[in-house]
mmCIF file with all atom_site columns, C-alpha atoms in Angstrom:
data_model
loop_
_atom_site.group_PDB
_atom_site.id
_atom_site.type_symbol
_atom_site.label_atom_id
_atom_site.label_alt_id
_atom_site.label_comp_id
_atom_site.label_asym_id
_atom_site.label_entity_id
_atom_site.label_seq_id
_atom_site.pdbx_PDB_ins_code
_atom_site.Cartn_x
_atom_site.Cartn_y
_atom_site.Cartn_z
_atom_site.occupancy
_atom_site.B_iso_or_equiv
_atom_site.pdbx_formal_charge
_atom_site.auth_seq_id
_atom_site.auth_comp_id
_atom_site.auth_asym_id
_atom_site.auth_atom_id
_atom_site.pdbx_PDB_model_num
ATOM 1   C CA . MET A 1 1   ? 0.000  0.000  0.000   1.00 61.00 ? 1   MET A CA 1
ATOM 2   C CA . MET A 1 2   ? 1.230  3.457  -0.860  1.00 67.00 ? 2   MET A CA 1
ATOM 3   C CA . ARG A 1 3   ? 1.967  6.120  1.679   1.00 80.00 ? 3   ARG A CA 1
ATOM 4   C CA . GLU A 1 4   ? -0.394 9.010  2.252   1.00 84.00 ? 4   GLU A CA 1
ATOM 5   C CA . GLU A 1 5   ? 2.002  11.533 3.805   1.00 93.00 ? 5   GLU A CA 1
ATOM 6   C CA . LEU A 1 6   ? 5.549  12.699 3.246   1.00 97.00 ? 6   LEU A CA 1
ATOM 7   C CA . SER A 1 7   ? 7.995  14.114 5.759   1.00 96.00 ? 7   SER A CA 1
ATOM 8   C CA . LEU A 1 8   ? 9.220  17.683 5.424   1.00 96.00 ? 8   LEU A CA 1
ATOM 9   C CA . GLN A 1 9   ? 12.662 16.400 4.397   1.00 97.00 ? 9   GLN A CA 1
ATOM 10  C CA . GLU A 1 10  ? 11.114 14.197 1.697   1.00 98.00 ? 10  GLU A CA 1
ATOM 11  C CA . LYS A 1 11  ? 9.094  17.145 0.389   1.00 98.00 ? 11  LYS A CA 1
ATOM 12  C CA . LEU A 1 12  ? 12.245 19.263 0.218   1.00 98.00 ? 12  LEU A CA 1
ATOM 13  C CA . GLU A 1 13  ? 14.036 16.564 -1.760  1.00 98.00 ? 13  GLU A CA 1
ATOM 14  C CA . TYR A 1 14  ? 11.082 16.121 -4.134  1.00 98.00 ? 14  TYR A CA 1
ATOM 15  C CA . ARG A 1 15  ? 11.038 19.905 -4.605  1.00 98.00 ? 15  ARG A CA 1
ATOM 16  C CA . ASN A 1 16  ? 14.764 19.881 -5.405  1.00 98.00 ? 16  ASN A CA 1
ATOM 17  C CA . ILE A 1 17  ? 14.474 17.071 -7.966  1.00 98.00 ? 17  ILE A CA 1
ATOM 18  C CA . LEU A 1 18  ? 11.306 18.443 -9.576  1.00 98.00 ? 18  LEU A CA 1
ATOM 19  C CA . ASN A 1 19  ? 12.798 21.942 -9.804  1.00 98.00 ? 19  ASN A CA 1
ATOM 20  C CA . GLY A 1 20  ? 15.740 20.470 -11.702 1.00 98.00 ? 20  GLY A CA 1
ATOM 21  C CA . ILE A 1 21  ? 13.414 18.722 -14.146 1.00 98.00 ? 21  ILE A CA 1
ATOM 22  C CA . GLY A 1 22  ? 11.253 21.827 -14.467 1.00 98.00 ? 22  GLY A CA 1
ATOM 23  C CA . GLU A 1 23  ? 14.210 24.102 -15.201 1.00 98.00 ? 23  GLU A CA 1
ATOM 24  C CA . ILE A 1 24  ? 15.229 21.955 -18.162 1.00 98.00 ? 24  ILE A CA 1
ATOM 25  C CA . LEU A 1 25  ? 11.667 21.760 -19.503 1.00 98.00 ? 25  LEU A CA 1
ATOM 26  C CA . LEU A 1 26  ? 11.157 25.520 -19.204 1.00 98.00 ? 26  LEU A CA 1
ATOM 27  C CA . ARG A 1 27  ? 14.503 26.392 -20.767 1.00 97.00 ? 27  ARG A CA 1
ATOM 28  C CA . LEU A 1 28  ? 13.799 24.104 -23.737 1.00 97.00 ? 28  LEU A CA 1
ATOM 29  C CA . ASN A 1 29  ? 10.237 25.423 -24.089 1.00 97.00 ? 29  ASN A CA 1
ATOM 30  C CA . PHE A 1 30  ? 8.366  22.204 -23.217 1.00 97.00 ? 30  PHE A CA 1
ATOM 31  C CA . LEU A 1 31  ? 5.639  24.264 -21.580 1.00 97.00 ? 31  LEU A CA 1
ATOM 32  C CA . GLY A 1 32  ? 2.972  21.564 -21.299 1.00 97.00 ? 32  GLY A CA 1
ATOM 33  C CA . GLN A 1 33  ? 5.333  19.226 -19.487 1.00 98.00 ? 33  GLN A CA 1
ATOM 34  C CA . TYR A 1 34  ? 6.666  22.108 -17.402 1.00 98.00 ? 34  TYR A CA 1
ATOM 35  C CA . GLN A 1 35  ? 3.081  22.746 -16.263 1.00 98.00 ? 35  GLN A CA 1
ATOM 36  C CA . VAL A 1 36  ? 2.854  19.164 -14.984 1.00 98.00 ? 36  VAL A CA 1
ATOM 37  C CA . ILE A 1 37  ? 5.953  19.758 -12.839 1.00 98.00 ? 37  ILE A CA 1
ATOM 38  C CA . SER A 1 38  ? 4.627  23.143 -11.705 1.00 98.00 ? 38  SER A CA 1
ATOM 39  C CA . ASP A 1 39  ? 1.332  21.545 -10.668 1.00 98.00 ? 39  ASP A CA 1
ATOM 40  C CA . LEU A 1 40  ? 3.213  18.906 -8.649  1.00 98.00 ? 40  LEU A CA 1
ATOM 41  C CA . LEU A 1 41  ? 5.227  21.611 -6.887  1.00 98.00 ? 41  LEU A CA 1
ATOM 42  C CA . ASN A 1 42  ? 1.996  23.473 -6.075  1.00 98.00 ? 42  ASN A CA 1
ATOM 43  C CA . LEU A 1 43  ? 0.564  20.309 -4.509  1.00 98.00 ? 43  LEU A CA 1
ATOM 44  C CA . LEU A 1 44  ? 3.666  20.063 -2.320  1.00 97.00 ? 44  LEU A CA 1
ATOM 45  C CA . ASP A 1 45  ? 3.196  23.707 -1.287  1.00 96.00 ? 45  ASP A CA 1
ATOM 46  C CA . LYS A 1 46  ? -0.402 23.004 -0.289  1.00 97.00 ? 46  LYS A CA 1
ATOM 47  C CA . ASN A 1 47  ? 0.573  19.842 1.663   1.00 96.00 ? 47  ASN A CA 1
ATOM 48  C CA . GLU A 1 48  ? -1.721 17.794 -0.574  1.00 97.00 ? 48  GLU A CA 1
ATOM 49  C CA . ASP A 1 49  ? 0.478  14.719 -0.139  1.00 97.00 ? 49  ASP A CA 1
ATOM 50  C CA . MET A 1 50  ? -2.036 12.092 -1.288  1.00 95.00 ? 50  MET A CA 1
ATOM 51  C CA . ILE A 1 51  ? -2.880 14.022 -4.471  1.00 96.00 ? 51  ILE A CA 1
ATOM 52  C CA . PHE A 1 52  ? 0.818  14.763 -5.054  1.00 98.00 ? 52  PHE A CA 1
ATOM 53  C CA . ILE A 1 53  ? 1.699  11.061 -4.823  1.00 97.00 ? 53  ILE A CA 1
ATOM 54  C CA . LYS A 1 54  ? -1.183 10.106 -7.135  1.00 96.00 ? 54  LYS A CA 1
ATOM 55  C CA . GLU A 1 55  ? -0.233 12.728 -9.724  1.00 97.00 ? 55  GLU A CA 1
ATOM 56  C CA . LEU A 1 56  ? 3.488  11.954 -9.404  1.00 98.00 ? 56  LEU A CA 1
ATOM 57  C CA . ASN A 1 57  ? 2.646  8.387  -10.454 1.00 97.00 ? 57  ASN A CA 1
ATOM 58  C CA . GLY A 1 58  ? 0.135  9.513  -13.062 1.00 96.00 ? 58  GLY A CA 1
ATOM 59  C CA . VAL A 1 59  ? -0.169 9.468  -16.810 1.00 96.00 ? 59  VAL A CA 1
ATOM 60  C CA . ASN A 1 60  ? 1.024  13.071 -17.194 1.00 97.00 ? 60  ASN A CA 1
ATOM 61  C CA . MET A 1 61  ? 4.413  12.056 -15.802 1.00 98.00 ? 61  MET A CA 1
ATOM 62  C CA . TRP A 1 62  ? 4.793  8.479  -17.015 1.00 97.00 ? 62  TRP A CA 1
ATOM 63  C CA . GLY A 1 63  ? 2.134  7.865  -19.680 1.00 95.00 ? 63  GLY A CA 1
ATOM 64  C CA . GLY A 1 64  ? 2.550  7.865  -23.415 1.00 83.00 ? 64  GLY A CA 1
ATOM 65  C CA . ALA A 1 65  ? 3.095  10.662 -25.912 1.00 87.00 ? 65  ALA A CA 1
ATOM 66  C CA . GLY A 1 66  ? 3.124  14.047 -24.234 1.00 93.00 ? 66  GLY A CA 1
ATOM 67  C CA . ALA A 1 67  ? 4.102  12.733 -20.802 1.00 97.00 ? 67  ALA A CA 1
ATOM 68  C CA . VAL A 1 68  ? 7.029  14.389 -19.051 1.00 98.00 ? 68  VAL A CA 1
ATOM 69  C CA . TRP A 1 69  ? 9.364  11.399 -19.424 1.00 97.00 ? 69  TRP A CA 1
ATOM 70  C CA . GLU A 1 70  ? 8.614  11.157 -23.177 1.00 95.00 ? 70  GLU A CA 1
ATOM 71  C CA . VAL A 1 71  ? 10.070 14.585 -24.006 1.00 95.00 ? 71  VAL A CA 1
ATOM 72  C CA . GLY A 1 72  ? 12.508 14.349 -26.911 1.00 92.00 ? 72  GLY A CA 1
ATOM 73  C CA . ILE A 1 73  ? 15.545 16.513 -26.222 1.00 94.00 ? 73  ILE A CA 1
ATOM 74  C CA . GLN A 1 74  ? 17.901 17.059 -29.151 1.00 93.00 ? 74  GLN A CA 1
ATOM 75  C CA . GLU A 1 75  ? 20.951 18.424 -27.326 1.00 93.00 ? 75  GLU A CA 1
ATOM 76  C CA . LYS A 1 76  ? 22.811 15.415 -25.862 1.00 93.00 ? 76  LYS A CA 1
ATOM 77  C CA . LYS A 1 77  ? 24.091 17.226 -22.763 1.00 94.00 ? 77  LYS A CA 1
ATOM 78  C CA . ASP A 1 78  ? 20.565 18.386 -21.877 1.00 95.00 ? 78  ASP A CA 1
ATOM 79  C CA . GLU A 1 79  ? 19.161 14.949 -22.656 1.00 95.00 ? 79  GLU A CA 1
ATOM 80  C CA . ILE A 1 80  ? 21.619 13.228 -20.289 1.00 95.00 ? 80  ILE A CA 1
ATOM 81  C CA . THR A 1 81  ? 20.922 15.768 -17.527 1.00 96.00 ? 81  THR A CA 1
ATOM 82  C CA . PHE A 1 82  ? 17.171 15.293 -18.006 1.00 97.00 ? 82  PHE A CA 1
ATOM 83  C CA . ILE A 1 83  ? 17.436 11.490 -17.965 1.00 97.00 ? 83  ILE A CA 1
ATOM 84  C CA . ASN A 1 84  ? 19.620 11.589 -14.845 1.00 97.00 ? 84  ASN A CA 1
ATOM 85  C CA . LYS A 1 85  ? 17.036 13.785 -13.077 1.00 98.00 ? 85  LYS A CA 1
ATOM 86  C CA . LEU A 1 86  ? 14.210 11.410 -14.042 1.00 98.00 ? 86  LEU A CA 1
ATOM 87  C CA . ILE A 1 87  ? 16.204 8.419  -12.783 1.00 98.00 ? 87  ILE A CA 1
ATOM 88  C CA . GLU A 1 88  ? 16.935 10.330 -9.561  1.00 98.00 ? 88  GLU A CA 1
ATOM 89  C CA . LEU A 1 89  ? 13.185 10.973 -9.222  1.00 98.00 ? 89  LEU A CA 1
ATOM 90  C CA . ILE A 1 90  ? 12.287 7.314  -9.762  1.00 98.00 ? 90  ILE A CA 1
ATOM 91  C CA . ASP A 1 91  ? 14.954 6.223  -7.258  1.00 98.00 ? 91  ASP A CA 1
ATOM 92  C CA . PHE A 1 92  ? 13.619 8.671  -4.672  1.00 98.00 ? 92  PHE A CA 1
ATOM 93  C CA . MET A 1 93  ? 10.048 7.542  -5.326  1.00 97.00 ? 93  MET A CA 1
ATOM 94  C CA . GLU A 1 94  ? 11.209 4.014  -4.585  1.00 96.00 ? 94  GLU A CA 1
ATOM 95  C CA . THR A 1 95  ? 13.126 5.129  -1.467  1.00 96.00 ? 95  THR A CA 1
ATOM 96  C CA . THR A 1 96  ? 10.075 6.959  -0.110  1.00 96.00 ? 96  THR A CA 1
ATOM 97  C CA . ASN A 1 97  ? 7.771  4.047  -0.964  1.00 95.00 ? 97  ASN A CA 1
ATOM 98  C CA . VAL A 1 98  ? 5.521  5.908  -3.400  1.00 96.00 ? 98  VAL A CA 1
ATOM 99  C CA . LEU A 1 99  ? 6.627  4.256  -6.656  1.00 95.00 ? 99  LEU A CA 1
ATOM 100 C CA . GLY A 1 100 ? 3.683  3.122  -8.749  1.00 93.00 ? 100 GLY A CA 1
ATOM 101 C CA . ARG A 1 101 ? 3.423  0.124  -11.017 1.00 90.00 ? 101 ARG A CA 1
ATOM 102 C CA . GLY A 1 102 ? 5.242  0.170  -14.341 1.00 91.00 ? 102 GLY A CA 1
ATOM 103 C CA . ILE A 1 103 ? 7.633  2.986  -13.517 1.00 95.00 ? 103 ILE A CA 1
ATOM 104 C CA . LYS A 1 104 ? 10.623 0.733  -12.826 1.00 93.00 ? 104 LYS A CA 1
ATOM 105 C CA . SER A 1 105 ? 10.472 -0.388 -16.459 1.00 95.00 ? 105 SER A CA 1
ATOM 106 C CA . ILE A 1 106 ? 10.678 3.278  -17.516 1.00 96.00 ? 106 ILE A CA 1
ATOM 107 C CA . LYS A 1 107 ? 13.858 3.574  -15.438 1.00 95.00 ? 107 LYS A CA 1
ATOM 108 C CA . ARG A 1 108 ? 15.330 0.665  -17.395 1.00 95.00 ? 108 ARG A CA 1
ATOM 109 C CA . ILE A 1 109 ? 14.400 2.362  -20.676 1.00 95.00 ? 109 ILE A CA 1
ATOM 110 C CA . LEU A 1 110 ? 15.941 5.660  -19.541 1.00 95.00 ? 110 LEU A CA 1
ATOM 111 C CA . SER A 1 111 ? 19.112 3.911  -18.417 1.00 94.00 ? 111 SER A CA 1
ATOM 112 C CA . SER A 1 112 ? 19.455 2.179  -21.787 1.00 93.00 ? 112 SER A CA 1
ATOM 113 C CA . ILE A 1 113 ? 18.929 5.467  -23.651 1.00 89.00 ? 113 ILE A CA 1
ATOM 114 C CA . LYS A 1 114 ? 21.641 7.063  -21.522 1.00 82.00 ? 114 LYS A CA 1
ATOM 115 C CA . GLN A 1 115 ? 24.085 4.293  -22.398 1.00 80.00 ? 115 GLN A CA 1
ATOM 116 C CA . VAL A 1 116 ? 23.483 4.758  -26.126 1.00 77.00 ? 116 VAL A CA 1
ATOM 117 C CA . THR A 1 117 ? 24.007 8.534  -26.129 1.00 63.00 ? 117 THR A CA 1
#
């Protein structure tokens, strides 16, 4: 069963990781995906932990075309930074026991992309 609350320290770490992802998305003009990150950060601000966890595991982050993880970044340096941040997020989701089904396979895909680039 998934957790319903996060500690202050966990929220700070999620904020740090999500800010890193958001900065890349904003700089590269992926505004729709940036909005997903912004919405997650707003949920953290409002202490809406259950909704945050649900949305963090949701289709806007990890679904198909248009999801945050599906962004195609042309510049290799930016792509590697982005992939590393997503892997860091997945690892922290696992550490904090909020990782949803199917996301570990995305981590494997991201890791294999990183090895190719």
